[in-house]
PDB file of C-alpha atoms in Angstrom:
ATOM      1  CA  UNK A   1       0.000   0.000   0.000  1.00 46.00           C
ATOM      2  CA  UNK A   2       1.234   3.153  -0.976  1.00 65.00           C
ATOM      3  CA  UNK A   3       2.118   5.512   1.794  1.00 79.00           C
ATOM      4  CA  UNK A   4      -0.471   7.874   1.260  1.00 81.00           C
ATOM      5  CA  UNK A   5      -3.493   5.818   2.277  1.00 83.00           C
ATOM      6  CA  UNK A   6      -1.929   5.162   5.930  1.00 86.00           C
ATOM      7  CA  UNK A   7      -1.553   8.720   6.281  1.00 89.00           C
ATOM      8  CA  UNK A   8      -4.912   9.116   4.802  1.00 89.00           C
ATOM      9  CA  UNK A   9      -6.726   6.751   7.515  1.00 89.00           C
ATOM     10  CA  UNK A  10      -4.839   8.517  10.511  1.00 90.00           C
ATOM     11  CA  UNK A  11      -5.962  11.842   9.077  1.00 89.00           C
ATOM     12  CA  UNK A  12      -9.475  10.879   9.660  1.00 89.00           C
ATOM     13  CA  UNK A  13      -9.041   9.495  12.743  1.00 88.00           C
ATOM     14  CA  UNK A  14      -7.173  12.335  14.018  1.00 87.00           C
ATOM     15  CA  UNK A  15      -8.577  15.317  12.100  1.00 85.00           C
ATOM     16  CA  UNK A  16     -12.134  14.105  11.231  1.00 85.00           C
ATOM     17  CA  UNK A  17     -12.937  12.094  14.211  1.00 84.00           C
ATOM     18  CA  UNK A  18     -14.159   9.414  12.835  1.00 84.00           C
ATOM     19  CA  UNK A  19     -14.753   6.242  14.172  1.00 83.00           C
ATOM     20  CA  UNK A  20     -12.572   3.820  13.954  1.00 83.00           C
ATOM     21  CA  UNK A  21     -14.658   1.380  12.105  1.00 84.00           C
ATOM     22  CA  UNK A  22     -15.233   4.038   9.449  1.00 86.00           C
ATOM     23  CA  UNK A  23     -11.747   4.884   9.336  1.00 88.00           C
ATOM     24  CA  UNK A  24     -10.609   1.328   8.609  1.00 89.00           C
ATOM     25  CA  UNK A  25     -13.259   0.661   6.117  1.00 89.00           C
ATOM     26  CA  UNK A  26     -12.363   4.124   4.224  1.00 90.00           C
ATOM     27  CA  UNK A  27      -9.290   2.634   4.243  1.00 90.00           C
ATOM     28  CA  UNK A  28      -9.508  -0.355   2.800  1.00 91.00           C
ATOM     29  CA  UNK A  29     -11.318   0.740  -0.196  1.00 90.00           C
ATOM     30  CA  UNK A  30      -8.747   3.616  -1.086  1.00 89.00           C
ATOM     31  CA  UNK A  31      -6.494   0.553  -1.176  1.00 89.00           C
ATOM     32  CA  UNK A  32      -8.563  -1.663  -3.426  1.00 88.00           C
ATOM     33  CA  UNK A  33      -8.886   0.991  -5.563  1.00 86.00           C
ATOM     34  CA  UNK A  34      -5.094   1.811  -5.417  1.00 84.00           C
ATOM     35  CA  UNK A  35      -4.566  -2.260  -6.209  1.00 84.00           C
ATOM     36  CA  UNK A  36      -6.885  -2.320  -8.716  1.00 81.00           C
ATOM     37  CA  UNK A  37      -5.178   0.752 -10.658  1.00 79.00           C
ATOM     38  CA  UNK A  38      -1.424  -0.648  -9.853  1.00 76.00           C
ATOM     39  CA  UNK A  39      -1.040   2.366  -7.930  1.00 66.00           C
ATOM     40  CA  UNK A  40       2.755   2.008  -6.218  1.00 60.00           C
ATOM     41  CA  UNK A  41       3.376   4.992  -5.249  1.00 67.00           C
ATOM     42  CA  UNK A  42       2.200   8.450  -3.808  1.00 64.00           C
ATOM     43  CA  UNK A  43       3.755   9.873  -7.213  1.00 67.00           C
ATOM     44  CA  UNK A  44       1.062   8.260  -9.393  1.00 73.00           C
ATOM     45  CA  UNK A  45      -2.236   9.818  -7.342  1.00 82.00           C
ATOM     46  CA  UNK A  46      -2.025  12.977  -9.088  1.00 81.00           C
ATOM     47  CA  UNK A  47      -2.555  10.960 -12.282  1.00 81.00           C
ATOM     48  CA  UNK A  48      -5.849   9.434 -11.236  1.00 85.00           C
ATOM     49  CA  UNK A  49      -8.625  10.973 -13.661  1.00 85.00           C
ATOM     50  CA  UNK A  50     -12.406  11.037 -13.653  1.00 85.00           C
ATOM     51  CA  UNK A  51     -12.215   8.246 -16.296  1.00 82.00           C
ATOM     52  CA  UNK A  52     -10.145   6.159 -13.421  1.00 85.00           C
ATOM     53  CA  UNK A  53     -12.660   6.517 -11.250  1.00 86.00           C
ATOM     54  CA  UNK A  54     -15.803   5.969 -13.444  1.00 84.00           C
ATOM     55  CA  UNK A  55     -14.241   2.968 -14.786  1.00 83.00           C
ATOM     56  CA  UNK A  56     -13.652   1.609 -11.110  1.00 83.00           C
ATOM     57  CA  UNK A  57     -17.176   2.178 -10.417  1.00 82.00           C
ATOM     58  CA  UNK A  58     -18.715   0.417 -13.927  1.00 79.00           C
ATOM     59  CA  UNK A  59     -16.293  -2.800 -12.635  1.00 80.00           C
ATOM     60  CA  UNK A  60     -17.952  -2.833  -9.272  1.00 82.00           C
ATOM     61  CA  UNK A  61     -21.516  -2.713 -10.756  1.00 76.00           C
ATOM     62  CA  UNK A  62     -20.355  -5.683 -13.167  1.00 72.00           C
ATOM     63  CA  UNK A  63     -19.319  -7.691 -10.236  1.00 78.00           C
ATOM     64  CA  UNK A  64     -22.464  -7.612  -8.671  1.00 78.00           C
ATOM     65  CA  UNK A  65     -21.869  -5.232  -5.559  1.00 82.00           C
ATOM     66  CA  UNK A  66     -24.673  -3.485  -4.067  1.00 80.00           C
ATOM     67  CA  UNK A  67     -25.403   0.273  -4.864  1.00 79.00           C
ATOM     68  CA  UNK A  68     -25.055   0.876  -0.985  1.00 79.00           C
ATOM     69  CA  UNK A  69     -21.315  -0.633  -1.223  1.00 84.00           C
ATOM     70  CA  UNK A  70     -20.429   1.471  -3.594  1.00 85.00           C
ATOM     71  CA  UNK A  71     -21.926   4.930  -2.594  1.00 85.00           C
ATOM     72  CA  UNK A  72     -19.466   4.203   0.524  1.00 87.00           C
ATOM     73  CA  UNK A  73     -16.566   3.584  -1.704  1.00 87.00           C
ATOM     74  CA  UNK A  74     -17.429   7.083  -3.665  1.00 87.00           C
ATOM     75  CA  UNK A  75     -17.336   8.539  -0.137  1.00 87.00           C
ATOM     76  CA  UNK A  76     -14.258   7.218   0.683  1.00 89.00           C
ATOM     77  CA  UNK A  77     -12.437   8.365  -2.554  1.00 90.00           C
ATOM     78  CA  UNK A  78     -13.718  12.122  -2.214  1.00 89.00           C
ATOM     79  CA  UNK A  79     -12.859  12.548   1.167  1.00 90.00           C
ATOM     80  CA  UNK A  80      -9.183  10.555   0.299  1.00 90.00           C
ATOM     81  CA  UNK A  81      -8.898  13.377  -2.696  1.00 88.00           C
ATOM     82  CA  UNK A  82      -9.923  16.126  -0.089  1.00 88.00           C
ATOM     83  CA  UNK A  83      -6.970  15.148   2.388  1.00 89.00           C
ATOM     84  CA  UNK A  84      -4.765  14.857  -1.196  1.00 87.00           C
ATOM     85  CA  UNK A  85      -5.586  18.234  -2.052  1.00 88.00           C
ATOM     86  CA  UNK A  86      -4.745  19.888   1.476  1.00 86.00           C
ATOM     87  CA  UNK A  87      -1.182  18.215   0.954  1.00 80.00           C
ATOM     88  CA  UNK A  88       0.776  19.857  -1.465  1.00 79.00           C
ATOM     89  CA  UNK A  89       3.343  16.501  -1.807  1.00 79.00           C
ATOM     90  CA  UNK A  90       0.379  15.001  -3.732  1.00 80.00           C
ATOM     91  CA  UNK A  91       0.418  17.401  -6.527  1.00 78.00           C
ATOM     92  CA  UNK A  92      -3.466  17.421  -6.680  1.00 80.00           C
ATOM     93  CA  UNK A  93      -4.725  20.222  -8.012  1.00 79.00           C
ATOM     94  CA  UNK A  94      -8.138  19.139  -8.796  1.00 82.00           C
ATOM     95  CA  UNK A  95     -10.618  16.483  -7.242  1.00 82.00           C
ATOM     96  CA  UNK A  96     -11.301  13.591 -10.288  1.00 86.00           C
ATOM     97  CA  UNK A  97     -14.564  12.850  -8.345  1.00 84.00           C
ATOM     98  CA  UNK A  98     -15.932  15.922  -9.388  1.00 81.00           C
ATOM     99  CA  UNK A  99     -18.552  14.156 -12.443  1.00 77.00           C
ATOM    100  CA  UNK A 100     -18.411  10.901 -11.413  1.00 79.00           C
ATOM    101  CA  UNK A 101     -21.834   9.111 -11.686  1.00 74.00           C
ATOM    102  CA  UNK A 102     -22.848   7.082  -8.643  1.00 73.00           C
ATOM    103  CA  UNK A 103     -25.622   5.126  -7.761  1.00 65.00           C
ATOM    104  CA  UNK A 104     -28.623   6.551  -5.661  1.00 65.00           C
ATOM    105  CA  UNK A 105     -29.484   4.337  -2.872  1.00 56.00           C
ATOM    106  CA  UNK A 106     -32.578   3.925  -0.881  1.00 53.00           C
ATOM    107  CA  UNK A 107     -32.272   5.383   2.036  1.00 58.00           C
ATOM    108  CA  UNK A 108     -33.147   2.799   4.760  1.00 63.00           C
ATOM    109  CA  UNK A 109     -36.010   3.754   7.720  1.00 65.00           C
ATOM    110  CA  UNK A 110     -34.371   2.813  10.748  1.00 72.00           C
ATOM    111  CA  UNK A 111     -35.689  -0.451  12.461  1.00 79.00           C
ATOM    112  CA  UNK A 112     -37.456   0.558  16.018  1.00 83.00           C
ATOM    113  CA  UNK A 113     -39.282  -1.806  18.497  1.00 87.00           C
ATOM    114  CA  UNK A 114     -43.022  -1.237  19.760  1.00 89.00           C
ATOM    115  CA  UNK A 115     -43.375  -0.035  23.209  1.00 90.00           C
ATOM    116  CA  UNK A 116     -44.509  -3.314  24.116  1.00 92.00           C
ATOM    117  CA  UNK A 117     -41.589  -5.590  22.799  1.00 91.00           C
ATOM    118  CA  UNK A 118     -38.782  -2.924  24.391  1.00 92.00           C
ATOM    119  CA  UNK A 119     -40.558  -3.689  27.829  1.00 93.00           C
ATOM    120  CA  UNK A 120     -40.490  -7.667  27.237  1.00 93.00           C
ATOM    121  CA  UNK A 121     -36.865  -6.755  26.252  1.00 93.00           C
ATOM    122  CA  UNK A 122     -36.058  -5.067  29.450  1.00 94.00           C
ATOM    123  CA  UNK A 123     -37.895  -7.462  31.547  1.00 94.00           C
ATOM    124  CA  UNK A 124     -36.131 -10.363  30.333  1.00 95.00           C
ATOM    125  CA  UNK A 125     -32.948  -9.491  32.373  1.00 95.00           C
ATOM    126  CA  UNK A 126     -33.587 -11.178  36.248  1.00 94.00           C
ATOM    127  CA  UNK A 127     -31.913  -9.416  38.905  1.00 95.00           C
ATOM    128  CA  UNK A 128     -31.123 -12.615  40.775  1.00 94.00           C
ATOM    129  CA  UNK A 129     -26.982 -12.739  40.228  1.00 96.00           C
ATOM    130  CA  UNK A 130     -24.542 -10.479  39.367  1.00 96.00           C
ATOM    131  CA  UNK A 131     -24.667 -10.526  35.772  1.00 97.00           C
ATOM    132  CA  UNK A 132     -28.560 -10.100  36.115  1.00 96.00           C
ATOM    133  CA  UNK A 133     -28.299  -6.955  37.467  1.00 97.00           C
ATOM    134  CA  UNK A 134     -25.750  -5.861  35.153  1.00 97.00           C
ATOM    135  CA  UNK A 135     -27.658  -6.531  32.130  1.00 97.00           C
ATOM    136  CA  UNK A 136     -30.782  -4.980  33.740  1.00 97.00           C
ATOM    137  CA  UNK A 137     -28.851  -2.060  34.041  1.00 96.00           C
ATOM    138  CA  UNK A 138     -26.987  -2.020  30.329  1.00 96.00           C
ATOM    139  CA  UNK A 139     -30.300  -2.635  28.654  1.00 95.00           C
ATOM    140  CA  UNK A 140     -32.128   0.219  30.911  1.00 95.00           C
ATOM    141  CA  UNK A 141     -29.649   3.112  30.354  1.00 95.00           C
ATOM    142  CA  UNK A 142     -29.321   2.139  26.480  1.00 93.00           C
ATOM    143  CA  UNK A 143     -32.999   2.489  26.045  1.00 93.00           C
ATOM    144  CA  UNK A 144     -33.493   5.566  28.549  1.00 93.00           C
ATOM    145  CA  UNK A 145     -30.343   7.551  27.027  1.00 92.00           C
ATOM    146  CA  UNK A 146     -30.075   6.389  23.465  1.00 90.00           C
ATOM    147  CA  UNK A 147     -26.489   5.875  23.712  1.00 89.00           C
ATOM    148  CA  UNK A 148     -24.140   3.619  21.259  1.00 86.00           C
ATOM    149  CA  UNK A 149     -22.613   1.040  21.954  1.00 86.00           C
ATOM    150  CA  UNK A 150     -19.215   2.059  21.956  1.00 84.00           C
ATOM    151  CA  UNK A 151     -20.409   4.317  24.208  1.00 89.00           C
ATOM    152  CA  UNK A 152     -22.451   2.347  27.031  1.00 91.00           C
ATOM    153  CA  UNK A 153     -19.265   0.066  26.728  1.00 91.00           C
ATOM    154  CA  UNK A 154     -16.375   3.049  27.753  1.00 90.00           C
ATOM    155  CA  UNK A 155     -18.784   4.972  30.073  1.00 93.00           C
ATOM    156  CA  UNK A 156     -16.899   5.543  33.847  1.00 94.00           C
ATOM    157  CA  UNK A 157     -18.996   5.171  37.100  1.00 94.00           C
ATOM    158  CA  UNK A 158     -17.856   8.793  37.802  1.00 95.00           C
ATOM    159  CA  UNK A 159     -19.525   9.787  34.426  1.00 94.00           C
ATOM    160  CA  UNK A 160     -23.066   8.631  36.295  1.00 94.00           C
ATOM    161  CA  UNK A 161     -24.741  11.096  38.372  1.00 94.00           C
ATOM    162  CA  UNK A 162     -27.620   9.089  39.937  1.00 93.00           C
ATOM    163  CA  UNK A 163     -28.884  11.958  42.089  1.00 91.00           C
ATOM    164  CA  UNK A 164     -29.115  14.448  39.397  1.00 92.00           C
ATOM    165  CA  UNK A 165     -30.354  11.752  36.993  1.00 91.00           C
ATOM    166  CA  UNK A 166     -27.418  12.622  34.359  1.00 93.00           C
ATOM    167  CA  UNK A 167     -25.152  10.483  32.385  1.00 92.00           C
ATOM    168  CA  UNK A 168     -22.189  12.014  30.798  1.00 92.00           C
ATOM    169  CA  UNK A 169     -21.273  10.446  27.500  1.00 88.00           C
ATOM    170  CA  UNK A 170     -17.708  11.105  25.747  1.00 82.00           C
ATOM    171  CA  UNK A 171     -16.550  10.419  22.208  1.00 73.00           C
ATOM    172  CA  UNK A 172     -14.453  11.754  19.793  1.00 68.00           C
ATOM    173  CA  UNK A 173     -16.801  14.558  18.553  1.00 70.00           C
ATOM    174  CA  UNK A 174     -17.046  16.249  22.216  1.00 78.00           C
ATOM    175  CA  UNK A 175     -19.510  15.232  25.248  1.00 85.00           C
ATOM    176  CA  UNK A 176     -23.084  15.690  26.269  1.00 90.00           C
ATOM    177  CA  UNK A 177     -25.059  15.170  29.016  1.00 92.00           C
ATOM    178  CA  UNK A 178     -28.456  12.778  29.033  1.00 90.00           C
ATOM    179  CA  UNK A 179     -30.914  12.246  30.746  1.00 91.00           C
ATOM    180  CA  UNK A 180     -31.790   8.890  32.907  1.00 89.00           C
ATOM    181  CA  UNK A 181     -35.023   8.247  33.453  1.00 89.00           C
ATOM    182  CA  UNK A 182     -36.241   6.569  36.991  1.00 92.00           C
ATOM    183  CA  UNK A 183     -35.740   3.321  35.573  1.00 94.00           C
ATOM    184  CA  UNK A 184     -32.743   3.597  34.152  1.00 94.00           C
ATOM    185  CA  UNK A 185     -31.212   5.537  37.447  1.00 95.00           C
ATOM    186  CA  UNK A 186     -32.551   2.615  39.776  1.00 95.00           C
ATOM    187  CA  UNK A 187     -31.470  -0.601  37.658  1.00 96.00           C
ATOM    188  CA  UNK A 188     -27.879   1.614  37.411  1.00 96.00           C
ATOM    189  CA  UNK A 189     -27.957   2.358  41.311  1.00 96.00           C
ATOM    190  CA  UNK A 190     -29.352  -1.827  42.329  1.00 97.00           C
ATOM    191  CA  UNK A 191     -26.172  -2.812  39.755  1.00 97.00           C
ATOM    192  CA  UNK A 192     -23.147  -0.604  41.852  1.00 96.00           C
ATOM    193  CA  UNK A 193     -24.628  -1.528  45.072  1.00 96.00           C
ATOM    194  CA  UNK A 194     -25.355  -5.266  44.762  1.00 96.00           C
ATOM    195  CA  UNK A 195     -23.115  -6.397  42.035  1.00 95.00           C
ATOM    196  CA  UNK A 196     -20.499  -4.655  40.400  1.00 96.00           C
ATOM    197  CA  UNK A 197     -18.265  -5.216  43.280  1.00 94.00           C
ATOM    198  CA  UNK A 198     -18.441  -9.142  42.896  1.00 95.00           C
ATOM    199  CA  UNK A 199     -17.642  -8.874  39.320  1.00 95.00           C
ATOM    200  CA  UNK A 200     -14.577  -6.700  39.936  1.00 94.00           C
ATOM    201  CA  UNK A 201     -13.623  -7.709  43.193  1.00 90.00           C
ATOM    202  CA  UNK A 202     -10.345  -5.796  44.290  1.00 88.00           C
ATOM    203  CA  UNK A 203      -9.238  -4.787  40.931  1.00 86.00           C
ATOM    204  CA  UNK A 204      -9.291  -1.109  40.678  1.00 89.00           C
ATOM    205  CA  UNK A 205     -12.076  -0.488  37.114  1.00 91.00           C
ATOM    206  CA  UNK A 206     -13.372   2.853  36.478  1.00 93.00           C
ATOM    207  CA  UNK A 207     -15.634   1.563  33.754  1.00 94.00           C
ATOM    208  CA  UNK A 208     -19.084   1.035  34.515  1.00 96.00           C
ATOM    209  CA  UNK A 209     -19.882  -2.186  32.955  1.00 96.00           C
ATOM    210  CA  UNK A 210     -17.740  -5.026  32.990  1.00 95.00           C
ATOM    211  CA  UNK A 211     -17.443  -8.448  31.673  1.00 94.00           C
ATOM    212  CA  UNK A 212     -17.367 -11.626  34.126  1.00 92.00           C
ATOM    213  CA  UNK A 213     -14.143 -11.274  34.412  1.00 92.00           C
ATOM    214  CA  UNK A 214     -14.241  -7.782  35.877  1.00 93.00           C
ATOM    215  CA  UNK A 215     -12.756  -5.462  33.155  1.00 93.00           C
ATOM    216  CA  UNK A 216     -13.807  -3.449  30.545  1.00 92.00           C
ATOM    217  CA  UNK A 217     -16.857  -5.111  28.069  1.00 89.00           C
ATOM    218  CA  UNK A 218     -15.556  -5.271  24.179  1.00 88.00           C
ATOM    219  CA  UNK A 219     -18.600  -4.361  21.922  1.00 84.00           C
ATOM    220  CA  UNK A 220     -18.754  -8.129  20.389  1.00 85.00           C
ATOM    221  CA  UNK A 221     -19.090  -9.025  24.118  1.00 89.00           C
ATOM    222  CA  UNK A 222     -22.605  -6.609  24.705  1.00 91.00           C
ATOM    223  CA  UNK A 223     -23.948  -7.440  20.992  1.00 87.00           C
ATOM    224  CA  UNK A 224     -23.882 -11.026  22.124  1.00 89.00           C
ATOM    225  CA  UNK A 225     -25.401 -10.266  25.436  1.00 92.00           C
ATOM    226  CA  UNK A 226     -28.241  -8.130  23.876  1.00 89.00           C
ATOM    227  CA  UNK A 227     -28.618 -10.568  21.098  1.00 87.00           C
ATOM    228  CA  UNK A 228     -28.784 -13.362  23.880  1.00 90.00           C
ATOM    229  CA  UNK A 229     -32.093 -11.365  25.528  1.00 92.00           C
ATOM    230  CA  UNK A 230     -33.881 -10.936  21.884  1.00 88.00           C
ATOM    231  CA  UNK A 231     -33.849 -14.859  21.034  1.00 87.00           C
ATOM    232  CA  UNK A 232     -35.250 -15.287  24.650  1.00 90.00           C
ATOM    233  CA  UNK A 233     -37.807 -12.892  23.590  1.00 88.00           C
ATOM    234  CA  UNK A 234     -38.690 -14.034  20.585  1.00 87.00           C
ATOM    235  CA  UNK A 235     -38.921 -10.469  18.491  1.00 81.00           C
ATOM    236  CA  UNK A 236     -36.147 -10.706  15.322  1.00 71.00           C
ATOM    237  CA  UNK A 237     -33.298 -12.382  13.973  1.00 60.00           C
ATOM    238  CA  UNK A 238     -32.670  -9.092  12.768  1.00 69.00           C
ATOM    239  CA  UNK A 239     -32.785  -6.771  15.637  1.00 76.00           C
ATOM    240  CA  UNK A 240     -29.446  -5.450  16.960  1.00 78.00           C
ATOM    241  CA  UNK A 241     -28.521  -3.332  19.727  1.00 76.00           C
ATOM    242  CA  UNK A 242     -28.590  -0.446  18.028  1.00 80.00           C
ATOM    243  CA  UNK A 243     -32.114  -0.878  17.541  1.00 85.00           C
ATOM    244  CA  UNK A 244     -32.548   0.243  20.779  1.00 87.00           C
ATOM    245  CA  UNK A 245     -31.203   3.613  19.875  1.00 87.00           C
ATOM    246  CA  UNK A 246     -33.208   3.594  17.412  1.00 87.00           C
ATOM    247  CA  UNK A 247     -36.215   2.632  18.987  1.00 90.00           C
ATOM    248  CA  UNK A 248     -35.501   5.592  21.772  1.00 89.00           C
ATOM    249  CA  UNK A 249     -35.706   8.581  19.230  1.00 88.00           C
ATOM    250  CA  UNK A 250     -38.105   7.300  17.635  1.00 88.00           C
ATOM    251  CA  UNK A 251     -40.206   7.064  20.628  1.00 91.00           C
ATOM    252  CA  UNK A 252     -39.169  10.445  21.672  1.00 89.00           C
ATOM    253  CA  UNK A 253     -40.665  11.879  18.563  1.00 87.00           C
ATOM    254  CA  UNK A 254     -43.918   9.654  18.886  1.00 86.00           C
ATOM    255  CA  UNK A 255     -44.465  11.225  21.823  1.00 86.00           C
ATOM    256  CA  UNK A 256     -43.658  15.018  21.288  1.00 87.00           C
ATOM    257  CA  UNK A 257     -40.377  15.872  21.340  1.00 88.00           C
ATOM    258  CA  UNK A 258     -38.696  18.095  19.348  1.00 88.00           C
ATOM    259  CA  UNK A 259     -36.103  17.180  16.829  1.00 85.00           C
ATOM    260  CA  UNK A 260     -33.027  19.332  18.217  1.00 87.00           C
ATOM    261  CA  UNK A 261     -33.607  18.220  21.526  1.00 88.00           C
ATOM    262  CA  UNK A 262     -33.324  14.622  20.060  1.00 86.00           C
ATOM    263  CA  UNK A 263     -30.649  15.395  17.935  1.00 85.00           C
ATOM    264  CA  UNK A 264     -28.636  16.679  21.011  1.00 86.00           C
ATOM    265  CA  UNK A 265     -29.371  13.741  23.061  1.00 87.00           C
ATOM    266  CA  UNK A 266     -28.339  11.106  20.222  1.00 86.00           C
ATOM    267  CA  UNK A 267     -25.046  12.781  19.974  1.00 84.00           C
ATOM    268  CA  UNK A 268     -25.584  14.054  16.278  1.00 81.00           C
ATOM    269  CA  UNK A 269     -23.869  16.714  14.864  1.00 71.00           C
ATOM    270  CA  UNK A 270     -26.111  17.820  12.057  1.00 70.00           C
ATOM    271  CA  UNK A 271     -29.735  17.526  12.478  1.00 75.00           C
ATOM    272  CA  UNK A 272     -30.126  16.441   9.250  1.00 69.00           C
ATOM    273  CA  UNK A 273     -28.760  12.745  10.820  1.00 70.00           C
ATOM    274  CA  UNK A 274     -31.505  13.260  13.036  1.00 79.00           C
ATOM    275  CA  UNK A 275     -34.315  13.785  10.298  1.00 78.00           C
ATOM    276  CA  UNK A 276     -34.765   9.953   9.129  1.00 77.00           C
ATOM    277  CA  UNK A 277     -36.291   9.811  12.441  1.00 78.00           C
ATOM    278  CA  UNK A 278     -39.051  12.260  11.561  1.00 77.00           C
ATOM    279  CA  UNK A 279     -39.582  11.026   8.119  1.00 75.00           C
ATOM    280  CA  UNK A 280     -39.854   7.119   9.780  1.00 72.00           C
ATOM    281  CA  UNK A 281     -42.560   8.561  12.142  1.00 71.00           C
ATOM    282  CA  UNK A 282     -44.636  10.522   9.250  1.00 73.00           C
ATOM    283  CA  UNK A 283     -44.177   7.181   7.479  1.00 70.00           C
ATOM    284  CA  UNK A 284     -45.732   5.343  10.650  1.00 68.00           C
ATOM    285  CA  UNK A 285     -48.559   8.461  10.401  1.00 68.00           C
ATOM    286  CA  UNK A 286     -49.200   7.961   6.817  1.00 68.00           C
ATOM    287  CA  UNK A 287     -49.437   3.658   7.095  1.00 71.00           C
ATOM    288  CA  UNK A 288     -52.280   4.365  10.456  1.00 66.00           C
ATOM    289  CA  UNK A 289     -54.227   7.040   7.958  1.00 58.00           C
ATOM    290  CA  UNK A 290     -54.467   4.827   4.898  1.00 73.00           C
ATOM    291  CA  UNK A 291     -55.568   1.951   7.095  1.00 75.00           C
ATOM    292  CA  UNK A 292     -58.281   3.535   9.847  1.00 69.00           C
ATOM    293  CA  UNK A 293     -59.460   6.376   7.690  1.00 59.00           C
ATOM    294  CA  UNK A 294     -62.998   5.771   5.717  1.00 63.00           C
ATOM    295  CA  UNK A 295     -61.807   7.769   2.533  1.00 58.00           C
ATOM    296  CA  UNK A 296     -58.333   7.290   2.898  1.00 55.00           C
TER     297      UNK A 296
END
């Protein structure tokens, strides 16, 4: 790999703040790309045309990938001609993305639980061991906050205020504070008192959550946790724990909140990220309307 798509990947993670998962996967297509043209070294990127590019994308539709695959790969060359242009060792003078067809995609309503099957959900957790009460309390404060995963994983005990009701969340685009929720606050309160010392024991862990082995939860360990409770419960293969974010804002909304308010409490940084929310909940509007109304 030439040199410049390392430097490319750590200039989003540094610069952009991007997750590392999107970081990695930007990444990795700059370098099929690079592969694919015999790119060698940083020399040849200010050779790349628009005609490089379209061609690149006509091969990927020939081979079958989805439109959705390679919208991200478009996304991933004009931000890696972006970070060429700002670097004058490059020699680009011009972005070759400018003109480039690519594919519209669909974009996706997100998937959201009913009231009723995120109670079963949370019910499902018995607070009759250690890891009982844990859960209880991971599933609670993901549905009452909306956080990520990443985050509910690297949140501190110091970062919970239980008598305010307040949960500081950190990431690489700044913090926030959320709100708890009674339920949320007691499961947290029930799991620090009763059994986050037994999972810890005298190790010194200023995460929140932890694993059975008393440190710090990885994210594939709480997706298989949280996927654990939804077979118990019977809702969907295809639920995921981010479908409990999803199901919070969407919930939110249902009920009267305003979109900047949810916007702030999701951690987004446009509102626009916010607005498939709104547009999933007219959709939900227009689906009730067609079926109950006589002239619909």
């Amino acid at each position: 790999m030439v040199k410049a798509a390392k430097e490319f990947v750590q200039y989003l993670h540094d610069k952009k703040r991007l997750s590392d998962n999107t970081c990695m996967s930007y990444g990795r297509d700059v370098e099929m790309f690079f592969e694919e043209l015999s790119v060698l070294s940083d020399a040849d990127i200010c050779c790349i045309t628009q005609a490089d590019i379209q061609g690149y994308i006509d091969l990927l539709h020939e081979r079958g990938q989805a439109d959705a695959t390679i919208t991200r790969f478009a996304a991933a060359l004009r931000r890696f001609f972006q970070f060429a242009m700002e670097d004058p060792k490059y020699a680009v003078t011009q972005n070759p993305m400018f003109g480039v067809e690519i594919p519209k995609t669909v974009r996706r309503l997100p998937q959201t639980l009913s009231t009723e099957d995120v109670f079963r959900l949370l019910s499902k957790p018995k607070c009759d061991s250690p890891l009982g009460y844990r859960d209880k309390a991971m599933l609670e404060l993901m549905y009452a906050t909306g956080i990520s995963t990443s985050e509910i994983i690297s949140v501190c005990v110091k970062d919970v205020d239980l008598r305010r009701g307040v949960m500081r969340c950190v990431n690489r685009k700044g913090e926030r504070f959320v709100p708890l929720g009674k339920a949320a606050a007691d499961a947290v309160r029930d799991y620090v008192k009763k059994a986050r010392g037994a999972l810890i024991g005298p190790r010194s862990e200023d995460t929140l959550f932890v694993n059975s082995k008393g440190v710090q939860m990885t994210r594939q360990g709480f997706w298989k946790i949280v996927k654990g409770y939804i077979r118990e419960v019977g809702i969907s293969d295809s639920v995921s724990p981010y479908t409990l974010r999803h199901s919070f804002a969407m919930h939110l909304l249902q009920n009267g909140a305003d979109l900047r308010s949810v916007s702030e409490m999701l951690g987004h940084t446009d509102i626009v990220s916010t607005k498939i929310y709104a547009e999933a909940v007219n959709d939900n509007i227009r689906r009730v309307y067609q079926k109950t109304h006589p002239r619909a």
